[in-house]
Amino acid sequence: MAETAQQRIRTVASQLTRAERQLADAILENYPMSGLGPIARLAEKAGVSAPTVVRMVQKLGFSGFPEFQSALREELEAQISNPIAKHDSWSEAAPQGHILNRFTDAVIANIRQTLAHADPAEFDAVTALLADSRRAVYVAGGRITHALAEYLHLHLQVIRPGVRLIRTTSNAWPHDLLDLARGDVVVLYDVRRYENSTLKLAEIAAERGAKCVLFTDQWQSPIARHAAYSFNCRIEAPSAWDSTTAMLLLSETLIAAVQERAWERTRDRMKALEAMFDATRIFRKFV
Amino acid sequence: MAETAQQRIRTVASQLTRAERQLADAILENYPMSGLGPIARLAEKAGVSAPTVVRMVQKLGFSGFPEFQSALREELEAQISNPIAKHDSWSEAAPQGHILNRFTDAVIANIRQTLAHADPAEFDAVTALLADSRRAVYVAGGRITHALAEYLHLHLQVIRPGVRLIRTTSNAWPHDLLDLARGDVVVLYDVRRYENSTLKLAEIAAERGAKCVLFTDQWQSPIARHAAYSFNCRIEAPSAWDSTTAMLLLSETLIAAVQERAWERTRDRMKALEAMFDATRIFRKFV
DNA sequence: GGCGCGATGAAACTATGATTACAAAATCGG
DNA sequence: CCGATTTTGTAATCATAGTTTCATCGCGCC
């Protein structure tokens, strides 16, 4: 019985039903505060009904909601009176030095610094470029960053026409540049161990009058000199490799910004896409 | 109304009667915990009657005990909410409501919640599985998540032998499962608009005795039932799409953990890789 | 010491919150 | 695709917590 409600929830997490899991998430979301109010408020917050709450706390081994609540209060009291337990780790369940906490610390620091250095005017300008459907968009990444390029490409494709992914890892990439016209946009990802082929691509694109947008690391790829806009993302991590999380964040934000700017068109394209998905039955019908 | 209950009590302290002062002392003694329980318990603790409590909170300006209690809860919540989150502006240069700040806010919240839900024991178990080079590893993602799968695959490949990437977006994926043996590990990514082919893959893998590791969203893919381990990542974003940043973070952390565990081997493999890169002149010599 | 007034708690009452029963919905297996 | 089973929410019920009333108590004052 020395077990906290949080632990109990985790223990039974696997045997919970859909609504119960939803509820468990809501409780854990800002634990234990949300459990201290009346049952109806908790139910509403979790988007389930009050009986579901009762059933779930009974599954956790409490006789009913009041007992559960009083357990929460006791835990909270113990925690508050013990200042060592101050909330400064990401995964409460993991020890302080666990890699889950160490790595997340580093990534948050990366995000903070990346955002601090990002120029909103530049960001808005890039958004405008990408939202302009008269310009074709080419997206390219290197060995490590190809996954990011692919991700950006996938989403931009839904938002607007004329988006192409270039694989610089294959040596057929010059084929992809045949249609490149003055004023087109080339988005490049390049992080350290900067790649020759990506640099070549940027040189050619710049020469042909395309606007290059570069996502690079804090040490800046040599491509920067050819780029009209460049975002420097911190990528340091407590690992033999770097973390591209901040870079993904910036890319996703860019996607969101472009989409916001071109929402009318995007919505139509999404509808068309949905219709095609329905026709192909790729996805499960519900949920 | 920005006044805390504590301050209000102090303000009216002088005009309180004997029983009320007794009660006030009890509340302030371990504020605000004692006010969170039922009125009877507080009354008992203070050695007064329930009506006294009601009269007193009304003197404080609350309509009744429930309102008083809910004010206490709010105060407490504001007090313990993680200070790390209280970063009101990520990009100082951008206005408060700029998408750079809005999106980052959402992603940080996702990361925090994802980490809060992650079970370190489960994480460590998955690390061990992936570090065990006797087990082959298969990595698969769907339409949206393929980029993540590719990223994990790329890095795991450097750390250990026997890693394969499966494209569930192509219908030739069953070919990739021909060699799947009991005890192998299948890492799956599946977020909403859960895909049928990924589910099928999971079913087959589970049937063949492979261990499934699932990265999914907070609503949980139906694959969860076949998975030995599953990580639920928050993916909500102020956008028509979701954000997979938290998922990438967790994946990168996993990569770092596996690498840490198998560092000797990883180092040798990295050296070999470097040698090959040198031979191919893919990368720029310096910087 | 008795009178009057505010303070207080017991008890009745009311409202609200928790629980249960049941029916609808979703899911699963064939 | 259909019937069985589980899950879930709605509505009714029950319990408990909060409030009000009112009689009592203590205290100061005459």
XYZ file of C-alpha atoms (C1' of nucleotides) in Angstrom:
634
model
C 0.000 0.000 0.000
C 3.077 2.243 -0.002
C 2.543 2.455 -3.724
C 1.513 5.807 -5.145
C -1.586 6.143 -7.256
C 0.674 7.078 -10.142
C 2.525 3.798 -9.876
C -0.696 1.879 -9.610
C -1.952 3.519 -12.765
C 1.199 2.534 -14.600
C 0.965 -0.995 -13.339
C -2.519 -1.561 -14.648
C -2.050 0.686 -17.665
C -1.830 -2.228 -20.032
C -5.135 -3.726 -18.965
C -7.083 -0.528 -19.287
C -9.753 0.096 -21.871
C -9.799 3.010 -24.253
C -11.817 5.401 -22.097
C -9.908 4.389 -19.011
C -6.593 5.022 -20.661
C -7.837 8.409 -21.741
C -8.702 9.045 -18.132
C -5.380 7.750 -16.895
C -3.629 10.141 -19.251
C -5.681 13.038 -17.964
C -4.815 12.164 -14.389
C -1.130 11.776 -15.103
C -1.085 14.891 -17.223
C -0.930 17.162 -14.275
C -0.694 14.749 -11.472
C -2.068 14.851 -8.915
C -3.942 18.131 -9.218
C -6.650 17.014 -11.583
C -7.637 14.253 -9.210
C -8.360 16.591 -6.333
C -11.518 18.191 -7.678
C -14.942 16.629 -7.889
C -15.391 13.533 -9.958
C -17.453 15.344 -12.582
C -14.709 17.819 -13.330
C -12.138 15.082 -13.737
C -14.476 13.149 -15.984
C -15.095 16.184 -18.120
C -11.410 16.989 -18.397
C -10.692 13.465 -19.564
C -13.662 13.421 -21.884
C -15.235 10.389 -20.225
C -18.208 9.847 -17.963
C -18.226 9.802 -14.190
C -18.960 6.072 -13.938
C -15.842 5.383 -15.937
C -13.866 7.216 -13.284
C -15.409 5.123 -10.547
C -14.745 1.868 -12.369
C -11.168 2.829 -13.018
C -10.280 3.827 -9.455
C -11.811 0.576 -8.330
C -9.549 -1.242 -10.767
C -6.682 0.575 -9.093
C -7.659 -1.022 -5.829
C -9.469 1.829 -4.129
C -12.917 1.272 -2.687
C -14.225 4.372 -4.413
C -13.459 7.856 -5.574
C -13.260 9.447 -2.108
C -10.650 6.937 -0.997
C -8.672 7.567 -4.158
C -8.844 11.281 -3.586
C -7.736 11.039 -0.040
C -4.788 8.910 -1.141
C -3.841 11.646 -3.590
C -4.020 14.261 -0.881
C -1.759 12.246 1.345
C 0.784 11.792 -1.403
C 0.717 15.454 -2.211
C 1.188 16.371 1.400
C 4.156 14.057 1.728
C 5.657 15.511 -1.411
C 5.177 19.125 -0.427
C 6.603 18.727 3.019
C 9.625 17.125 1.443
C 11.316 19.841 -0.623
C 13.914 17.439 -2.054
C 11.180 16.040 -4.222
C 11.035 19.254 -6.234
C 9.918 18.788 -9.743
C 13.039 19.126 -11.831
C 13.208 16.014 -13.887
C 11.256 15.118 -16.974
C 10.470 11.563 -16.207
C 9.566 11.463 -12.525
C 9.744 7.730 -12.645
C 13.335 7.653 -13.869
C 16.293 8.440 -11.645
C 17.869 11.847 -11.983
C 20.800 10.684 -14.082
C 18.835 8.361 -16.308
C 19.383 8.929 -19.974
C 15.727 9.826 -20.454
C 16.277 12.881 -18.297
C 19.770 13.700 -19.503
C 18.900 13.514 -23.151
C 15.710 15.497 -22.790
C 17.557 18.200 -20.877
C 19.985 18.554 -23.734
C 17.260 18.637 -26.360
C 15.268 21.288 -24.518
C 18.416 23.383 -24.305
C 18.876 22.905 -28.038
C 15.345 23.994 -28.734
C 15.697 27.042 -26.566
C 18.871 28.160 -28.254
C 17.614 27.388 -31.716
C 14.521 29.483 -31.171
C 16.485 32.272 -29.565
C 18.621 32.574 -32.655
C 15.920 32.168 -35.235
C 14.954 35.379 -36.969
C 11.155 35.639 -37.218
C 11.381 37.933 -40.229
C 13.451 35.372 -42.040
C 11.045 32.678 -40.971
C 8.078 34.644 -42.293
C 9.879 35.291 -45.553
C 10.520 31.591 -46.033
C 6.891 30.869 -45.201
C 5.817 33.274 -47.919
C 8.182 31.698 -50.424
C 6.867 28.223 -49.735
C 3.255 29.341 -49.788
C 3.691 30.808 -53.248
C 2.486 28.054 -55.512
C 3.952 29.617 -58.625
C 7.351 28.584 -57.365
C 8.256 24.915 -57.522
C 9.801 23.541 -54.327
C 12.651 21.068 -54.114
C 13.600 19.455 -50.832
C 16.895 17.699 -50.274
C 18.738 16.172 -47.338
C 21.942 14.265 -46.834
C 22.784 10.991 -45.208
C 21.481 11.877 -41.742
C 18.989 14.511 -42.719
C 17.249 12.708 -45.503
C 14.555 11.639 -43.091
C 13.813 15.276 -42.275
C 13.718 16.212 -45.939
C 11.316 13.396 -46.564
C 9.099 14.557 -43.735
C 8.969 18.125 -44.985
C 8.335 16.938 -48.510
C 5.474 14.705 -47.432
C 3.636 17.518 -45.712
C 4.334 20.230 -48.239
C 2.987 17.939 -50.899
C -0.374 17.977 -49.186
C -0.345 21.725 -48.816
C 0.618 22.670 -52.336
C 1.461 21.333 -55.786
C 4.909 21.229 -57.312
C 6.969 19.768 -54.474
C 9.764 17.324 -55.183
C 12.117 15.340 -53.017
C 15.699 14.994 -54.129
C 17.831 12.130 -52.898
C 21.375 13.400 -52.764
C 22.384 9.986 -51.527
C 21.746 8.656 -54.987
C 23.931 10.015 -57.731
C 20.991 10.490 -60.058
C 20.012 13.701 -58.316
C 21.050 15.950 -61.202
C 18.070 14.510 -63.094
C 15.788 16.070 -60.534
C 17.175 19.498 -61.242
C 16.375 19.487 -64.950
C 13.167 21.467 -64.443
C 14.585 23.863 -61.886
C 13.626 27.401 -62.881
C 14.626 30.868 -61.716
C 12.642 31.762 -58.620
C 12.028 28.188 -57.520
C 12.773 27.277 -53.933
C 15.283 24.674 -52.821
C 15.145 23.596 -49.192
C 18.346 21.937 -48.060
C 19.240 20.124 -44.887
C 22.901 19.804 -44.096
C 24.500 18.985 -40.759
C 28.068 18.193 -39.915
C 29.984 15.775 -41.900
C 28.704 18.195 -44.522
C 28.284 16.387 -47.774
C 29.894 17.298 -51.046
C 26.943 16.363 -53.166
C 24.578 18.590 -51.173
C 26.998 21.480 -51.553
C 27.219 20.888 -55.283
C 23.466 20.837 -55.480
C 23.245 24.157 -53.655
C 25.846 25.704 -55.962
C 23.988 24.624 -59.039
C 20.650 25.767 -57.659
C 21.982 29.184 -56.726
C 23.588 29.571 -60.118
C 20.319 28.779 -61.825
C 18.601 31.530 -59.867
C 16.747 29.432 -57.314
C 16.289 30.603 -53.748
C 18.025 28.282 -51.306
C 16.655 27.764 -47.806
C 19.090 25.989 -45.531
C 18.572 24.094 -42.316
C 21.967 23.537 -40.764
C 23.657 23.147 -37.394
C 25.279 25.756 -35.197
C 28.599 25.378 -37.009
C 26.953 26.213 -40.318
C 27.330 24.192 -43.444
C 29.427 25.781 -46.225
C 26.163 25.909 -48.150
C 25.220 28.955 -46.077
C 27.009 31.252 -48.523
C 24.700 30.160 -51.317
C 21.546 30.268 -49.245
C 19.102 33.137 -49.262
C 17.877 32.093 -45.827
C 19.410 29.800 -43.291
C 18.300 28.433 -39.967
C 20.954 27.353 -37.533
C 19.749 24.656 -35.193
C 21.551 23.392 -32.101
C 22.048 19.682 -32.411
C 24.236 18.757 -29.464
C 23.288 15.700 -27.454
C 24.873 13.507 -24.766
C 25.554 10.816 -27.307
C 27.962 9.855 -30.033
C 25.494 11.455 -32.422
C 23.705 14.679 -32.688
C 20.023 15.324 -32.133
C 17.958 16.655 -34.996
C 14.955 17.261 -32.790
C 15.263 21.046 -32.842
C 15.548 20.891 -36.596
C 12.404 18.822 -36.851
C 10.622 21.271 -34.591
C 11.532 24.178 -36.824
C 10.525 22.226 -39.914
C 7.170 21.339 -38.426
C 6.605 24.930 -37.412
C 7.339 25.962 -40.953
C 4.856 23.425 -42.255
C 2.233 24.763 -39.862
C 2.953 28.341 -40.903
C 2.718 27.601 -44.608
C -0.437 25.637 -44.078
C -1.989 28.487 -42.078
C -1.200 30.885 -44.866
C -2.650 28.701 -47.547
C -5.467 27.120 -45.613
C -8.186 27.349 -48.272
C -6.140 25.443 -50.767
C -4.791 23.010 -48.216
C -8.254 22.096 -47.045
C -9.369 21.217 -50.547
C -6.284 19.136 -51.128
C -6.734 17.338 -47.814
C -10.314 16.509 -48.707
C -9.224 15.110 -52.035
C -6.565 13.094 -50.270
C -9.081 11.754 -47.760
C -11.316 10.688 -50.594
C -8.489 8.784 -52.198
C -7.580 7.135 -48.927
C -11.171 6.052 -48.496
C -11.106 4.562 -51.938
C -7.917 2.643 -51.241
C -8.817 1.444 -47.762
C -5.303 2.022 -46.584
C -6.491 3.203 -43.207
C -8.647 1.626 -40.589
C -12.123 3.031 -40.767
C -12.337 4.560 -37.317
C -10.080 5.882 -34.625
C -9.372 38.376 -6.823
C -5.667 37.912 -7.452
C -5.297 37.611 -3.696
C -4.524 34.228 -2.249
C -6.693 32.702 0.423
C -3.755 32.934 2.774
C -3.540 36.693 2.314
C -7.254 37.077 2.807
C -7.079 35.191 6.065
C -4.303 37.431 7.325
C -6.271 40.520 6.323
C -9.356 39.621 8.256
C -7.458 37.927 11.077
C -8.080 40.752 13.504
C -11.839 40.654 13.136
C -12.120 36.951 13.740
C -13.792 35.357 16.715
C -12.155 32.829 18.984
C -13.297 29.717 17.102
C -12.581 31.312 13.787
C -9.061 32.243 14.772
C -8.526 28.675 15.904
C -9.691 27.574 12.484
C -7.529 30.107 10.689
C -4.508 28.818 12.563
C -5.311 25.272 11.553
C -5.608 26.264 7.906
C -2.391 28.233 7.882
C -0.552 25.539 9.776
C -0.049 23.417 6.734
C -1.426 25.542 4.052
C -3.087 24.705 1.794
C -3.282 20.972 2.320
C -5.711 20.935 5.193
C -8.217 22.915 3.194
C -8.418 20.328 0.447
C -10.310 17.651 2.339
C -13.928 17.615 3.313
C -15.240 20.339 5.542
C -15.801 17.946 8.442
C -12.170 16.916 8.570
C -10.977 20.497 8.595
C -13.470 21.340 11.327
C -12.312 18.419 13.397
C -8.654 19.257 12.928
C -9.285 22.814 14.081
C -11.505 21.686 16.913
C -14.463 23.668 15.690
C -17.742 22.828 14.036
C -18.575 22.741 10.367
C -20.825 25.794 10.424
C -17.947 27.820 11.821
C -15.934 26.895 8.773
C -18.701 27.995 6.460
C -19.143 31.313 8.231
C -15.457 31.971 8.132
C -14.939 31.305 4.424
C -17.882 33.540 3.733
C -16.193 36.255 5.760
C -13.200 35.743 3.470
C -15.372 36.623 0.555
C -16.095 33.193 -0.872
C -19.635 32.154 -1.588
C -19.144 28.871 0.204
C -16.748 26.114 1.084
C -16.587 24.590 -2.430
C -15.544 27.916 -3.912
C -12.899 28.330 -1.248
C -11.588 24.851 -1.941
C -11.434 25.343 -5.632
C -9.487 28.569 -5.094
C -7.013 26.615 -2.991
C -6.621 24.032 -5.711
C -5.922 26.674 -8.292
C -3.318 28.325 -6.118
C -1.631 25.029 -5.490
C -1.630 24.171 -9.134
C -0.050 27.473 -10.069
C 2.532 26.939 -7.381
C 3.667 23.475 -8.299
C 3.354 23.699 -12.045
C 6.750 23.086 -13.438
C 8.841 26.229 -13.712
C 10.553 24.805 -16.772
C 7.284 25.247 -18.604
C 6.962 28.868 -17.626
C 8.907 30.182 -20.534
C 6.451 32.554 -22.096
C 8.415 33.329 -25.155
C 10.872 31.068 -26.933
C 11.851 33.417 -29.637
C 12.286 36.783 -27.930
C 12.397 38.428 -31.304
C 8.999 37.126 -32.357
C 5.739 38.504 -30.972
C 3.956 36.560 -28.288
C 1.394 35.018 -30.586
C 3.760 34.251 -33.434
C 3.608 30.700 -34.629
C 7.225 30.135 -33.643
C 6.235 30.626 -30.017
C 2.864 28.937 -30.201
C 4.143 25.844 -31.903
C 7.134 25.507 -29.630
C 4.917 25.837 -26.573
C 2.804 22.975 -27.790
C 5.801 20.810 -28.586
C 7.399 21.388 -25.197
C 4.123 20.407 -23.574
C 4.100 17.279 -25.721
C 7.618 16.423 -24.683
C 6.880 16.911 -21.021
C 3.792 14.768 -21.146
C 5.434 12.107 -23.231
C 8.280 11.834 -20.765
C 5.919 11.842 -17.814
C 4.151 8.824 -19.231
C 7.177 6.884 -20.341
C 8.042 3.984 -18.118
C 11.823 3.885 -17.579
C 11.767 0.166 -16.878
C 10.099 -0.416 -20.189
C 12.560 1.901 -21.856
C 15.501 0.033 -20.360
C 14.041 -3.283 -21.415
C 13.713 -2.085 -24.993
C 17.270 -0.771 -24.862
C 18.467 -4.193 -23.809
C 16.519 -5.876 -26.575
C 17.963 -3.617 -29.222
C 21.473 -3.949 -27.853
C 21.312 -7.716 -28.105
C 22.971 -8.396 -31.431
C 21.746 -11.973 -31.577
C 18.304 -10.619 -32.307
C 17.657 -9.177 -35.743
C 15.885 -5.813 -35.713
C 13.195 -4.713 -38.136
C 12.008 -1.123 -38.233
C 8.793 -0.079 -39.911
C 6.741 3.092 -40.166
C 3.647 4.203 -42.046
C 2.856 7.077 -44.308
C 3.706 9.839 -41.846
C 6.108 7.965 -39.659
C 8.265 6.409 -42.295
C 10.750 9.230 -41.895
C 11.151 8.360 -38.225
C 11.579 4.693 -38.975
C 14.215 5.560 -41.507
C 16.027 7.711 -38.980
C 16.064 5.006 -36.338
C 17.161 2.450 -38.890
C 20.020 4.608 -40.077
C 21.467 4.992 -36.620
C 20.864 1.478 -35.393
C 22.644 0.221 -38.466
C 25.795 1.954 -37.312
C 25.472 0.592 -33.809
C 24.816 -3.038 -34.636
C 24.434 -5.558 -37.431
C 21.195 -7.124 -38.549
C 18.952 -4.080 -38.830
C 16.418 -3.794 -41.620
C 13.989 -1.129 -42.684
C 10.574 -2.219 -43.880
C 8.493 0.020 -46.104
C 4.882 -0.685 -45.290
C 3.961 1.880 -47.891
C 5.063 -0.575 -50.541
C 3.132 -3.789 -50.787
C 6.258 -5.876 -51.065
C 6.827 -5.689 -47.319
C 5.979 -9.334 -46.665
C 9.213 -10.191 -48.481
C 11.095 -8.419 -45.738
C 9.586 -10.689 -43.118
C 10.772 -13.930 -44.686
C 13.763 -14.151 -42.387
C 11.928 -13.034 -39.261
C 12.755 -15.448 -36.462
C 11.399 -16.005 -32.974
C 12.962 -13.516 -30.584
C 13.687 -10.903 -33.217
C 12.640 -7.360 -32.533
C 10.196 -5.378 -34.635
C 10.029 -1.646 -33.993
C 6.845 -0.087 -35.312
C 5.737 3.488 -35.637
C 2.017 4.089 -35.960
C 0.127 7.320 -35.410
C -3.463 8.192 -36.136
C -4.999 7.358 -39.334
C -3.610 4.033 -38.189
C -2.722 1.967 -41.162
C -4.007 -1.468 -41.942
C -0.791 -2.745 -43.406
C 1.187 -1.784 -40.313
C -1.337 -3.574 -38.146
C -1.124 -6.677 -40.319
C 2.629 -6.559 -40.065
C 2.420 -6.400 -36.289
C 0.006 -9.316 -36.168
C 2.243 -11.458 -38.302
C 5.324 -10.500 -36.339
C 3.665 -11.275 -33.006
C 2.420 -14.583 -34.343
C 5.904 -15.525 -35.448
C 7.212 -14.905 -31.939
C 8.926 -11.600 -32.533
C 8.923 -8.882 -29.877
C 7.066 -5.800 -31.042
C 8.089 -2.371 -29.819
C 5.561 0.298 -30.662
C 5.846 4.050 -30.901
C 2.344 5.470 -31.068
C 0.331 8.536 -30.142
C -1.704 9.233 -27.034
C -4.755 7.551 -28.507
C -2.825 4.341 -29.021
C -2.708 2.413 -32.228
C -4.592 -0.881 -32.238
C -1.185 -2.451 -32.610
C -0.678 -1.917 -28.887
C -2.274 -5.245 -28.099
C 0.346 -7.088 -30.086
C 3.223 -5.061 -28.741
C 5.469 -6.221 -25.943
C 6.385 -2.605 -25.249
C 4.735 0.576 -26.324
C 5.574 4.232 -25.962
C 2.752 6.732 -26.136
C 3.914 10.065 -27.408
C 1.883 13.250 -27.379
C 1.615 14.628 -30.879
C -0.834 17.507 -30.614
C 0.088 20.733 -32.329
C -1.621 23.996 -33.265
C -1.843 22.917 -36.862
C -3.852 20.747 -39.183
C -1.257 18.066 -38.563
C 0.332 16.505 -35.602
C 3.865 16.956 -34.383
C 6.155 13.958 -34.227
C 8.854 15.857 -32.395
C 8.311 14.078 -29.085
C 8.445 10.791 -30.930
C 11.740 11.714 -32.525
C 13.095 12.747 -29.151
C 12.223 9.405 -27.639
C 13.695 7.581 -30.625
C 16.914 9.533 -30.395
C 17.108 8.861 -26.695
C 16.696 5.193 -27.414
C 19.484 5.332 -29.972
C 21.731 7.042 -27.439
C 20.886 4.461 -24.781
C 21.575 1.498 -27.039
C 24.782 3.066 -28.210
C 25.891 3.682 -24.636
C 25.243 0.077 -23.818
C 27.121 -1.264 -26.798
C 29.808 1.353 -27.017
C 32.768 -0.919 -27.707
C 31.145 -2.431 -30.706
C 29.722 0.856 -31.901
C 33.115 2.504 -31.832
C 34.642 -0.147 -34.049
C 31.787 0.081 -36.474
C 31.991 3.854 -36.588
C 35.699 3.658 -37.346
C 35.044 1.251 -40.180
C 32.378 3.555 -41.489
C 34.705 6.541 -41.332
C 37.299 4.616 -43.297
C 34.761 3.872 -45.973
C 33.638 7.470 -46.120
C 37.232 8.562 -46.546
C 37.611 6.160 -49.417
C 34.490 7.422 -51.138
C 35.082 11.121 -50.636
C 31.432 11.693 -49.883
C 32.215 14.228 -47.215
C 34.231 17.364 -47.275
C 37.652 16.831 -45.836
C 37.498 19.540 -43.200
C 34.946 21.419 -41.134
C -26.697 37.430 40.026
C -29.650 38.139 36.136
C -30.160 40.185 31.401
C -28.926 40.600 26.699
C -26.045 39.872 22.888
C -22.867 37.682 19.920
C -20.697 33.219 19.194
C -21.149 28.433 18.673
C -22.537 23.727 17.709
C -26.487 20.153 17.187
C -29.610 18.861 14.226
C -32.469 19.338 10.239
C -32.324 20.275 5.686
C -30.672 20.834 0.947
C -27.700 20.335 -2.633
C -24.270 18.058 -4.858
C -21.475 14.436 -5.776
C -20.701 9.360 -6.003
C -22.570 5.021 -7.235
C -25.431 1.610 -9.484
C -28.420 -0.381 -13.007
C -29.268 -0.593 -17.405
C -29.341 0.221 -22.247
C -26.756 1.727 -26.270
C -22.574 1.502 -28.693
C -18.462 -0.404 -30.013
C -15.567 -4.277 -30.666
C -14.383 -8.971 -31.487
C -14.684 -13.513 -33.312
C -16.635 -16.447 -36.482
C -21.280 -9.223 -42.453
C -23.727 -10.862 -38.209
C -24.275 -12.282 -33.370
C -21.845 -12.387 -28.796
C -19.247 -9.866 -25.594
C -17.301 -6.025 -23.675
C -17.177 -1.260 -22.969
C -19.364 3.050 -22.176
C -22.554 6.628 -21.185
C -27.362 7.972 -19.440
C -30.427 8.226 -15.980
C -31.985 6.938 -11.572
C -30.583 6.206 -6.906
C -28.080 6.707 -2.892
C -24.853 8.803 0.234
C -22.408 12.360 1.928
C -20.972 16.904 2.326
C -22.371 21.688 2.835
C -25.689 24.938 4.583
C -29.199 26.871 7.449
C -31.870 27.177 11.480
C -32.202 27.584 16.034
C -31.402 26.574 20.792
C -27.663 26.932 23.944
C -23.657 28.756 25.848
C -20.430 32.127 27.442
C -19.426 36.641 28.444
C -19.857 41.401 29.551
C -22.778 44.744 31.693
C -26.090 46.504 34.590
